[in-house]
Each structure stands twice: as C-alpha cells, then as structure tokens.
Amino acid sequence: MSAREFRIAAIPADGVGREVVAAGREVLDAIAADGASFSFAWEEFPWGSDYYAEHGVMMAEDGLETLKDFDAIYFGAVGWPTVPDHVSLWGLRLKICQGFDQWANIRPVQFLPGVESPLRKAAETDLDWVVVRENSEGEYAGFGGHTFAAREDKGEIAVQSALFTEVGCERIIRYAFELARTRARKKVSSVTKSNAQQYGMVLWDQVFQRVAAEYPDVATESVLVDAMSARFVLQPESLSVVVASNLFADILSDLGSALAGSLGLAPSANLNPERRFPSMFEPVHGSAPDIAGRGVCNPIGAFGSAAMMLEHLGLHDESEGLRKAIEAATAQGVRTRDVGGSATTREVTEAVIANLPDRRG
C-alpha cells in the first residue's frame, strides 16, 4: 500500500515563530521517516510582518484560496514592533481563522514532568484541563468603528461591539460537552460575565443550559470570569473542560499556561470541525522579539501543537508518541530558560526526537 501524503502549509510568520516551526517540522519529519505509512509534503509561505513591509499586506490577497486545499496549516507566531498589533493579527491569523471558520480553538493546560509550576498544588495534585475557546465571533467579531479623528480636545471615539449568535454559542458549547465525554472527569465549566453583560452573555447562559440538558452524564457549572480566574489559581483540581467566549478563553488559557510553567509550553488547535476548510495548529506564545533569532526559544508549544495536528489527521499513535516524547525530554531536564533550564531550541528538539518511540533503545 502506498504511503499517504499530507499536504501541510507552514506559515512561520514572525520572530520566534520561524524557529519553532522549523523545529516542529524537523520533529514531524522524523516521525514520518523510517518506513512510515505516511509522509508530509510541506509548502512554506513567507507571510508576516516582513511581507507587510514589502507588500503593504500581511498575506497575499489570494492567500485563503491558496491555503484551502491543504490538509492542515502549521503556524508560528505573528507580531513585530514595526507593525501595529491589530494590523498584524487581523491581517494574518484572524484572517485565516475567520476565513476558514475555524470556530473551535482548543488549548490544553498540561503540567509536564520536570517543569516547576508556581502552583504549590501542582506538586501534589494531578492537574490537567483544557480550555475550549469560541474562535469565530464574540469580542473578536470585528464590529465597530473609530471615528471623529479630526475633532479637537480628545473628541475621537471608538465603538467595539461583541457579537453572540445562538448558532455560534451552541456549536462551541456542544463541542465542549462532546470533549468532556472523552475525559476521565466528565465536567464542563461555562464562563461568562452575564451579570454585567446582560445580552450576549445571557444568550450564552441560556444556550448552555439548553445544551447541558442533553448531556445528563456530564457535570456542569456556570462561573463568572473573575471567579474563574481565582479558581484557576486556588482550585485548579476542580477543572476539566472550560468553555468560554473568544476574549475570556484567550485570557484564561494564557493564565493556565503560565500556571503550568510558561506560555512557551502551550499548544493550540484552531479547528474547523466540519472539515470544510483546513484547520490550523499553533503554539499560544507570541513572536517574542526580545529573544528572536537567538536559538533559545521554547519549542514545546509548537511540538504539542504538532501532536494535535497529528491527532486531527488521524495519526493517533504518532500523536500519543510525540506527547510521550515531550514528557520524556522535560523529565530528563532538557528545558529552555523560560522553564528553569539552559537548553537551546536545538537541544530540546534533539531530545524530543531521541525520545520518539521508535528511537528508544
């Protein structure tokens, strides 16, 4: 039987994104080597802040059309001091996420062996939860305006509107319940601020209650976002699946990653669950201009994202093998400086490859 070829679009973009995507590609190619029943056909795109400096746009005008036939997208990080953040984000990452209706952003919070957490409980409690982020509307819908710039004496105004639809709320909430059914602890925590945001988030609460009735086997709770922020720190053992709006889940997942030890550890998947379009896999961290190009950035988040991509492609054993290789490498003390070590990006990459299942002595 001939090997299956997966077409993967690589978009390193900016800063350390270039380094971690290169490292991730090396790990994935190692997994596909040695007679595997599949291979990766990579195509790399130069889009990002340098592309913007040359062309005035973050990606090619026909970029979505170019990407739509790939099996997946492997993304680095976007953002650079020479380009306003809202320009770089909306011009590349959000353009892909919204253009391909990647409405489910999955962000696991994982505590790796050998990585010290600022949480005292982490040393004595098995902590493992996942943040499910609505990724298509909410506070990132892009509705609003910035006008009256010609007014004198601080007369300019800005209006930013959050958009919540019943369809958008239901599909992400239902996704969270289906995910919870696959986990040892079957529980979904819904996060809103409906006491203050009495329209969109009340709709979210109503949809959550309706969908929850269809999953009597899954425990549920609704928590205000400020209380959930405290829960992440004080009672993280109570969490399993946390589902929230675009903004709230973004913030909470970053908090979770910091509690696990570093944003450099955090993977994510931007999924189009219906598979009408390719999904995109990226580490949560930013472009880190302060350390870019120095070979010291943490590639673990990119490796974890690669494992999520393997799972999405149906390569379940390979995905699990990569996760175990990551855990083995950190347990051996091969860690970059953001998690208390001194290893380079190259040394972490080599350690993970050495711990892949078919390379163990």
CSV table of C-alpha atoms in Angstrom, one decimal:
chain,number,residue,atom,x,y,z
A,1,MET,CA,0.0,0.0,0.0
A,2,SER,CA,1.4,3.4,-0.9
A,3,ALA,CA,2.1,5.9,1.8
A,4,ARG,CA,-0.4,8.7,2.4
A,5,GLU,CA,0.9,12.2,1.7
A,6,PHE,CA,-0.4,15.0,3.8
A,7,ARG,CA,0.0,18.5,2.4
A,8,ILE,CA,0.9,20.9,5.1
A,9,ALA,CA,1.1,24.7,4.7
A,10,ALA,CA,3.8,26.1,7.0
A,11,ILE,CA,3.5,29.8,8.0
A,12,PRO,CA,6.3,30.7,10.4
A,13,ALA,CA,5.4,34.4,10.2
A,14,ASP,CA,7.3,36.5,12.8
A,15,GLY,CA,10.0,36.3,15.4
A,16,VAL,CA,10.4,33.0,17.2
A,17,GLY,CA,7.6,31.6,15.1
A,18,ARG,CA,10.3,30.9,12.4
A,19,GLU,CA,12.4,29.0,14.9
A,20,VAL,CA,9.6,26.9,16.4
A,21,VAL,CA,8.0,26.0,13.1
A,22,ALA,CA,11.4,24.9,11.8
A,23,ALA,CA,11.9,22.7,14.9
A,24,GLY,CA,8.4,21.3,14.7
A,25,ARG,CA,8.9,20.4,11.0
A,26,GLU,CA,12.0,18.6,11.9
A,27,VAL,CA,10.2,16.6,14.6
A,28,LEU,CA,7.3,15.8,12.3
A,29,ASP,CA,9.6,14.7,9.5
A,30,ALA,CA,11.4,12.4,12.0
A,31,ILE,CA,8.1,10.8,12.9
A,32,ALA,CA,7.3,10.3,9.2
A,33,ALA,CA,10.7,8.7,8.5
A,34,ASP,CA,11.8,5.1,8.6
A,35,GLY,CA,9.1,3.4,6.6
A,36,ALA,CA,6.1,5.2,8.0
A,37,SER,CA,2.8,4.7,6.1
A,38,PHE,CA,2.6,8.5,5.6
A,39,SER,CA,4.7,11.5,4.7
A,40,PHE,CA,4.4,15.3,4.8
A,41,ALA,CA,4.6,17.5,1.8
A,42,TRP,CA,5.5,20.9,3.1
A,43,GLU,CA,4.9,24.3,1.4
A,44,GLU,CA,6.2,27.3,3.3
A,45,PHE,CA,4.7,30.8,2.9
A,46,PRO,CA,6.6,34.0,3.7
A,47,TRP,CA,3.7,35.9,5.1
A,48,GLY,CA,4.1,38.1,8.1
A,49,SER,CA,5.5,41.4,9.1
A,50,ASP,CA,8.4,41.3,6.7
A,51,TYR,CA,5.9,40.6,3.9
A,52,TYR,CA,3.8,43.6,5.1
A,53,ALA,CA,6.9,45.9,4.9
A,54,GLU,CA,7.3,44.9,1.3
A,55,HIS,CA,3.7,44.5,0.1
A,56,GLY,CA,1.5,46.5,2.5
A,57,VAL,CA,-0.5,43.4,3.5
A,58,MET,CA,0.3,40.6,5.9
A,59,MET,CA,-0.5,37.8,3.4
A,60,ALA,CA,-1.1,37.5,-0.3
A,61,GLU,CA,-4.5,38.7,-1.5
A,62,ASP,CA,-5.4,35.2,-2.7
A,63,GLY,CA,-3.9,33.6,0.4
A,64,LEU,CA,-7.1,31.9,1.5
A,65,GLU,CA,-7.7,30.4,-1.9
A,66,THR,CA,-4.1,29.1,-1.9
A,67,LEU,CA,-4.5,27.5,1.5
A,68,LYS,CA,-7.9,25.9,1.2
A,69,ASP,CA,-6.8,22.6,-0.3
A,70,PHE,CA,-4.1,21.9,2.2
A,71,ASP,CA,-4.7,19.2,4.8
A,72,ALA,CA,-3.6,21.4,7.7
A,73,ILE,CA,-1.8,24.7,8.5
A,74,TYR,CA,1.2,24.8,10.8
A,75,PHE,CA,1.6,28.3,12.2
A,76,GLY,CA,4.3,30.1,14.2
A,77,ALA,CA,3.6,33.5,15.7
A,78,VAL,CA,2.5,36.9,14.4
A,79,GLY,CA,3.6,40.3,15.5
A,80,TRP,CA,6.6,42.6,15.2
A,81,PRO,CA,7.3,46.1,16.6
A,82,THR,CA,7.3,47.7,13.1
A,83,VAL,CA,3.7,46.7,12.5
A,84,PRO,CA,0.7,47.7,14.8
A,85,ASP,CA,-0.6,44.6,16.6
A,86,HIS,CA,-4.1,45.0,15.3
A,87,VAL,CA,-2.8,45.2,11.8
A,88,SER,CA,-0.7,42.1,12.1
A,89,LEU,CA,-3.3,40.0,13.9
A,90,TRP,CA,-6.2,40.8,11.7
A,91,GLY,CA,-4.2,40.7,8.6
A,92,LEU,CA,-2.9,37.1,9.0
A,93,ARG,CA,-4.0,34.9,11.9
A,94,LEU,CA,-7.6,36.2,12.3
A,95,LYS,CA,-8.0,36.4,8.6
A,96,ILE,CA,-7.3,32.7,8.3
A,97,CYS,CA,-9.3,31.7,11.4
A,98,GLN,CA,-12.4,33.6,10.3
A,99,GLY,CA,-11.9,33.0,6.6
A,100,PHE,CA,-11.9,29.2,7.2
A,101,ASP,CA,-14.5,29.3,10.0
A,102,GLN,CA,-12.1,27.7,12.5
A,103,TRP,CA,-14.6,28.2,15.3
A,104,ALA,CA,-13.2,25.9,17.9
A,105,ASN,CA,-9.9,26.9,19.5
A,106,ILE,CA,-8.6,24.1,21.7
A,107,ARG,CA,-6.0,25.0,24.3
A,108,PRO,CA,-4.9,22.2,26.7
A,109,VAL,CA,-3.3,23.2,30.0
A,110,GLN,CA,-0.7,20.5,30.7
A,111,PHE,CA,1.7,20.2,33.6
A,112,LEU,CA,4.9,18.5,32.2
A,113,PRO,CA,7.3,16.4,34.3
A,114,GLY,CA,10.4,18.3,35.3
A,115,VAL,CA,8.8,21.7,34.8
A,116,GLU,CA,8.2,23.6,38.1
A,117,SER,CA,4.8,25.3,38.4
A,118,PRO,CA,4.2,28.4,40.5
A,119,LEU,CA,1.2,26.5,41.9
A,120,ARG,CA,2.1,24.6,45.1
A,121,LYS,CA,-0.8,22.2,44.4
A,122,ALA,CA,0.9,21.1,41.2
A,123,ALA,CA,3.5,19.1,43.1
A,124,GLU,CA,0.9,17.0,44.9
A,125,THR,CA,-2.2,17.0,42.6
A,126,ASP,CA,-2.7,15.7,39.2
A,127,LEU,CA,-3.8,18.8,37.2
A,128,ASP,CA,-4.9,18.6,33.6
A,129,TRP,CA,-7.7,20.7,32.0
A,130,VAL,CA,-8.5,22.1,28.6
A,131,VAL,CA,-9.9,25.5,27.6
A,132,VAL,CA,-12.3,25.5,24.7
A,133,ARG,CA,-12.4,28.9,23.1
A,134,GLU,CA,-15.1,30.2,20.8
A,135,ASN,CA,-13.0,31.3,17.9
A,136,SER,CA,-15.3,33.0,15.4
A,137,GLU,CA,-17.3,35.7,17.0
A,138,GLY,CA,-17.8,37.2,20.5
A,139,GLU,CA,-15.5,40.0,21.4
A,140,TYR,CA,-13.3,39.4,18.3
A,141,ALA,CA,-16.1,39.7,15.8
A,142,GLY,CA,-14.5,42.9,14.4
A,143,PHE,CA,-17.7,45.1,14.6
A,144,GLY,CA,-17.3,48.7,15.4
A,145,GLY,CA,-15.6,51.9,14.3
A,146,HIS,CA,-13.0,54.5,15.1
A,147,THR,CA,-14.0,58.0,14.0
A,148,PHE,CA,-14.1,61.7,14.7
A,149,ALA,CA,-10.4,61.7,14.4
A,150,ALA,CA,-10.4,65.4,13.3
A,151,ARG,CA,-12.1,66.6,16.5
A,152,GLU,CA,-10.1,68.7,18.8
A,153,ASP,CA,-9.6,68.2,22.6
A,154,LYS,CA,-9.8,64.4,22.7
A,155,GLY,CA,-13.1,64.2,20.8
A,156,GLU,CA,-12.3,61.0,19.0
A,157,ILE,CA,-14.5,58.0,19.7
A,158,ALA,CA,-14.3,54.2,19.3
A,159,VAL,CA,-17.1,51.7,19.4
A,160,GLN,CA,-16.3,47.9,19.7
A,161,SER,CA,-19.3,45.5,19.7
A,162,ALA,CA,-19.2,41.9,20.7
A,163,LEU,CA,-21.4,39.6,18.6
A,164,PHE,CA,-23.0,36.5,20.1
A,165,THR,CA,-25.3,34.2,17.9
A,166,GLU,CA,-27.2,31.2,19.1
A,167,VAL,CA,-25.6,29.1,16.4
A,168,GLY,CA,-22.1,30.3,17.5
A,169,CYS,CA,-22.8,29.7,21.1
A,170,GLU,CA,-24.4,26.3,20.6
A,171,ARG,CA,-21.7,24.8,18.4
A,172,ILE,CA,-18.8,25.6,20.7
A,173,ILE,CA,-20.8,24.6,23.9
A,174,ARG,CA,-21.8,21.3,22.3
A,175,TYR,CA,-18.1,20.7,21.2
A,176,ALA,CA,-17.1,21.2,24.9
A,177,PHE,CA,-19.7,18.6,26.1
A,178,GLU,CA,-18.6,16.1,23.5
A,179,LEU,CA,-14.9,16.6,24.5
A,180,ALA,CA,-15.9,16.2,28.2
A,181,ARG,CA,-17.4,12.8,27.4
A,182,THR,CA,-13.9,11.6,26.3
A,183,ARG,CA,-12.2,12.6,29.5
A,184,ALA,CA,-11.8,10.8,32.8
A,185,ARG,CA,-13.6,13.7,34.6
A,186,LYS,CA,-16.8,14.5,32.7
A,187,LYS,CA,-17.4,18.1,33.6
A,188,VAL,CA,-17.9,21.3,31.7
A,189,SER,CA,-17.4,24.7,33.3
A,190,SER,CA,-19.0,27.6,31.4
A,191,VAL,CA,-17.5,31.1,31.9
A,192,THR,CA,-19.3,34.4,31.3
A,193,LYS,CA,-19.8,37.8,32.8
A,194,SER,CA,-23.6,37.8,32.3
A,195,ASN,CA,-24.2,39.9,35.5
A,196,ALA,CA,-22.7,42.8,33.7
A,197,GLN,CA,-23.1,41.9,30.0
A,198,GLN,CA,-26.8,41.2,30.0
A,199,TYR,CA,-27.5,40.5,26.4
A,200,GLY,CA,-24.8,38.4,24.6
A,201,MET,CA,-23.7,36.5,27.6
A,202,VAL,CA,-27.2,35.9,28.9
A,203,LEU,CA,-27.8,34.3,25.5
A,204,TRP,CA,-24.7,32.2,26.1
A,205,ASP,CA,-26.0,31.1,29.5
A,206,GLN,CA,-29.4,30.2,28.1
A,207,VAL,CA,-27.8,28.1,25.3
A,208,PHE,CA,-25.5,26.4,27.8
A,209,GLN,CA,-28.5,25.4,30.0
A,210,ARG,CA,-30.4,24.0,27.0
A,211,VAL,CA,-27.4,22.0,25.6
A,212,ALA,CA,-26.5,20.7,29.1
A,213,ALA,CA,-29.9,19.1,29.4
A,214,GLU,CA,-28.9,16.8,26.5
A,215,TYR,CA,-25.8,15.5,28.5
A,216,PRO,CA,-27.0,14.2,31.8
A,217,ASP,CA,-23.8,12.2,32.2
A,218,VAL,CA,-21.7,15.4,32.3
A,219,ALA,CA,-21.4,17.6,35.3
A,220,THR,CA,-21.9,21.3,34.7
A,221,GLU,CA,-21.4,24.7,36.3
A,222,SER,CA,-21.6,28.3,35.2
A,223,VAL,CA,-19.0,30.6,36.7
A,224,LEU,CA,-18.3,34.4,36.2
A,225,VAL,CA,-15.0,35.1,34.6
A,226,ASP,CA,-13.5,36.9,37.6
A,227,ALA,CA,-14.4,34.0,39.9
A,228,MET,CA,-12.9,31.5,37.4
A,229,SER,CA,-9.7,33.4,37.3
A,230,ALA,CA,-9.4,32.8,41.0
A,231,ARG,CA,-10.4,29.2,40.6
A,232,PHE,CA,-7.5,28.6,38.1
A,233,VAL,CA,-5.2,29.5,40.9
A,234,LEU,CA,-6.9,28.3,44.1
A,235,GLN,CA,-8.9,25.2,42.9
A,236,PRO,CA,-7.4,24.0,39.6
A,237,GLU,CA,-8.1,20.4,40.5
A,238,SER,CA,-11.8,21.2,40.1
A,239,LEU,CA,-11.4,21.8,36.4
A,240,SER,CA,-11.8,19.5,33.3
A,241,VAL,CA,-13.2,21.3,30.3
A,242,VAL,CA,-13.6,25.1,30.5
A,243,VAL,CA,-15.7,26.7,27.7
A,244,ALA,CA,-15.8,30.5,27.2
A,245,SER,CA,-16.0,33.3,24.7
A,246,ASN,CA,-13.3,34.4,22.4
A,247,LEU,CA,-11.8,37.0,24.8
A,248,PHE,CA,-12.3,35.3,28.1
A,249,ALA,CA,-11.0,31.9,26.9
A,250,ASP,CA,-7.9,33.7,25.4
A,251,ILE,CA,-7.1,35.3,28.7
A,252,LEU,CA,-7.9,32.3,30.9
A,253,SER,CA,-5.8,29.9,28.7
A,254,ASP,CA,-2.8,32.2,29.0
A,255,LEU,CA,-3.2,32.2,32.7
A,256,GLY,CA,-3.4,28.4,32.7
A,257,SER,CA,-0.3,28.1,30.6
A,258,ALA,CA,1.6,30.4,33.0
A,259,LEU,CA,0.4,28.3,35.9
A,260,ALA,CA,1.8,25.2,34.1
A,261,GLY,CA,5.2,26.9,33.9
A,262,SER,CA,5.4,29.1,30.8
A,263,LEU,CA,3.5,30.3,27.7
A,264,GLY,CA,6.2,28.5,25.7
A,265,LEU,CA,4.7,25.2,26.7
A,266,ALA,CA,1.2,25.8,25.5
A,267,PRO,CA,-0.2,24.2,22.3
A,268,SER,CA,-3.4,25.0,20.5
A,269,ALA,CA,-5.6,24.0,17.6
A,270,ASN,CA,-7.9,26.3,15.5
A,271,LEU,CA,-10.4,23.7,14.2
A,272,ASN,CA,-13.0,23.7,11.5
A,273,PRO,CA,-14.7,20.6,12.9
A,274,GLU,CA,-16.8,20.1,9.8
A,275,ARG,CA,-13.5,19.9,7.8
A,276,ARG,CA,-14.9,22.2,5.1
A,277,PHE,CA,-11.6,24.0,5.4
A,278,PRO,CA,-8.1,23.2,6.7
A,279,SER,CA,-7.5,23.6,10.5
A,280,MET,CA,-4.6,25.5,11.9
A,281,PHE,CA,-2.2,24.5,14.6
A,282,GLU,CA,0.0,26.9,16.5
A,283,PRO,CA,1.7,27.5,19.9
A,284,VAL,CA,0.0,30.0,22.1
A,285,HIS,CA,3.0,32.2,22.7
A,286,GLY,CA,3.8,35.3,20.7
A,287,SER,CA,6.7,36.3,18.5
A,288,ALA,CA,9.0,37.3,21.3
A,289,PRO,CA,11.1,39.9,19.6
A,290,ASP,CA,13.5,40.1,22.6
A,291,ILE,CA,14.8,36.6,22.0
A,292,ALA,CA,14.1,36.0,18.3
A,293,GLY,CA,16.9,34.6,16.3
A,294,ARG,CA,19.0,33.6,19.4
A,295,GLY,CA,18.1,29.9,19.4
A,296,VAL,CA,16.9,29.9,22.9
A,297,CYS,CA,13.1,29.9,22.5
A,298,ASN,CA,10.9,27.1,23.8
A,299,PRO,CA,9.6,24.8,21.0
A,300,ILE,CA,7.5,22.6,23.3
A,301,GLY,CA,4.3,24.6,22.5
A,302,ALA,CA,4.9,24.1,18.8
A,303,PHE,CA,5.6,20.4,19.4
A,304,GLY,CA,2.4,20.0,21.3
A,305,SER,CA,0.5,21.7,18.5
A,306,ALA,CA,2.1,19.3,16.1
A,307,ALA,CA,0.8,16.4,18.2
A,308,MET,CA,-2.7,18.0,18.0
A,309,MET,CA,-2.3,18.2,14.2
A,310,LEU,CA,-1.3,14.5,14.1
A,311,GLU,CA,-4.4,13.6,16.0
A,312,HIS,CA,-6.6,15.7,13.7
A,313,LEU,CA,-5.0,13.9,10.7
A,314,GLY,CA,-6.0,10.6,12.2
A,315,LEU,CA,-2.5,9.6,13.2
A,316,HIS,CA,-3.4,8.8,16.8
A,317,ASP,CA,-0.5,6.5,17.7
A,318,GLU,CA,2.0,9.1,16.3
A,319,SER,CA,0.3,11.9,18.2
A,320,GLU,CA,0.5,9.9,21.5
A,321,GLY,CA,4.1,9.0,20.8
A,322,LEU,CA,5.1,12.7,20.3
A,323,ARG,CA,3.3,13.7,23.6
A,324,LYS,CA,5.2,11.0,25.5
A,325,ALA,CA,8.5,12.1,23.8
A,326,ILE,CA,7.8,15.7,25.0
A,327,GLU,CA,7.2,14.4,28.6
A,328,ALA,CA,10.3,12.3,28.5
A,329,ALA,CA,12.5,15.2,27.3
A,330,THR,CA,11.3,17.6,30.1
A,331,ALA,CA,11.6,14.8,32.7
A,332,GLN,CA,15.2,14.4,31.7
A,333,GLY,CA,15.8,18.0,32.4
A,334,VAL,CA,16.2,19.2,28.9
A,335,ARG,CA,14.4,22.6,29.3
A,336,THR,CA,14.8,26.1,27.9
A,337,ARG,CA,15.5,29.0,30.2
A,338,ASP,CA,11.8,30.1,30.5
A,339,VAL,CA,11.1,26.9,32.4
A,340,GLY,CA,14.3,27.0,34.5
A,341,GLY,CA,16.7,25.3,32.2
A,342,SER,CA,19.6,26.2,30.0
A,343,ALA,CA,18.9,24.1,26.9
A,344,THR,CA,18.8,25.7,23.4
A,345,THR,CA,15.9,25.2,21.0
A,346,ARG,CA,18.2,22.8,19.1
A,347,GLU,CA,18.9,20.7,22.2
A,348,VAL,CA,15.2,20.4,23.1
A,349,THR,CA,14.4,19.4,19.5
A,350,GLU,CA,17.1,16.7,19.5
A,351,ALA,CA,15.9,15.4,22.9
A,352,VAL,CA,12.3,15.1,21.8
A,353,ILE,CA,13.4,13.3,18.5
A,354,ALA,CA,15.6,11.0,20.6
A,355,ASN,CA,12.6,10.0,22.7
A,356,LEU,CA,10.3,9.2,19.9
A,357,PRO,CA,9.0,5.6,20.4
A,358,ASP,CA,10.9,4.0,17.5
A,359,ARG,CA,14.2,5.6,18.6
A,360,ARG,CA,14.3,4.3,22.2
A,361,GLY,CA,17.0,1.9,23.0
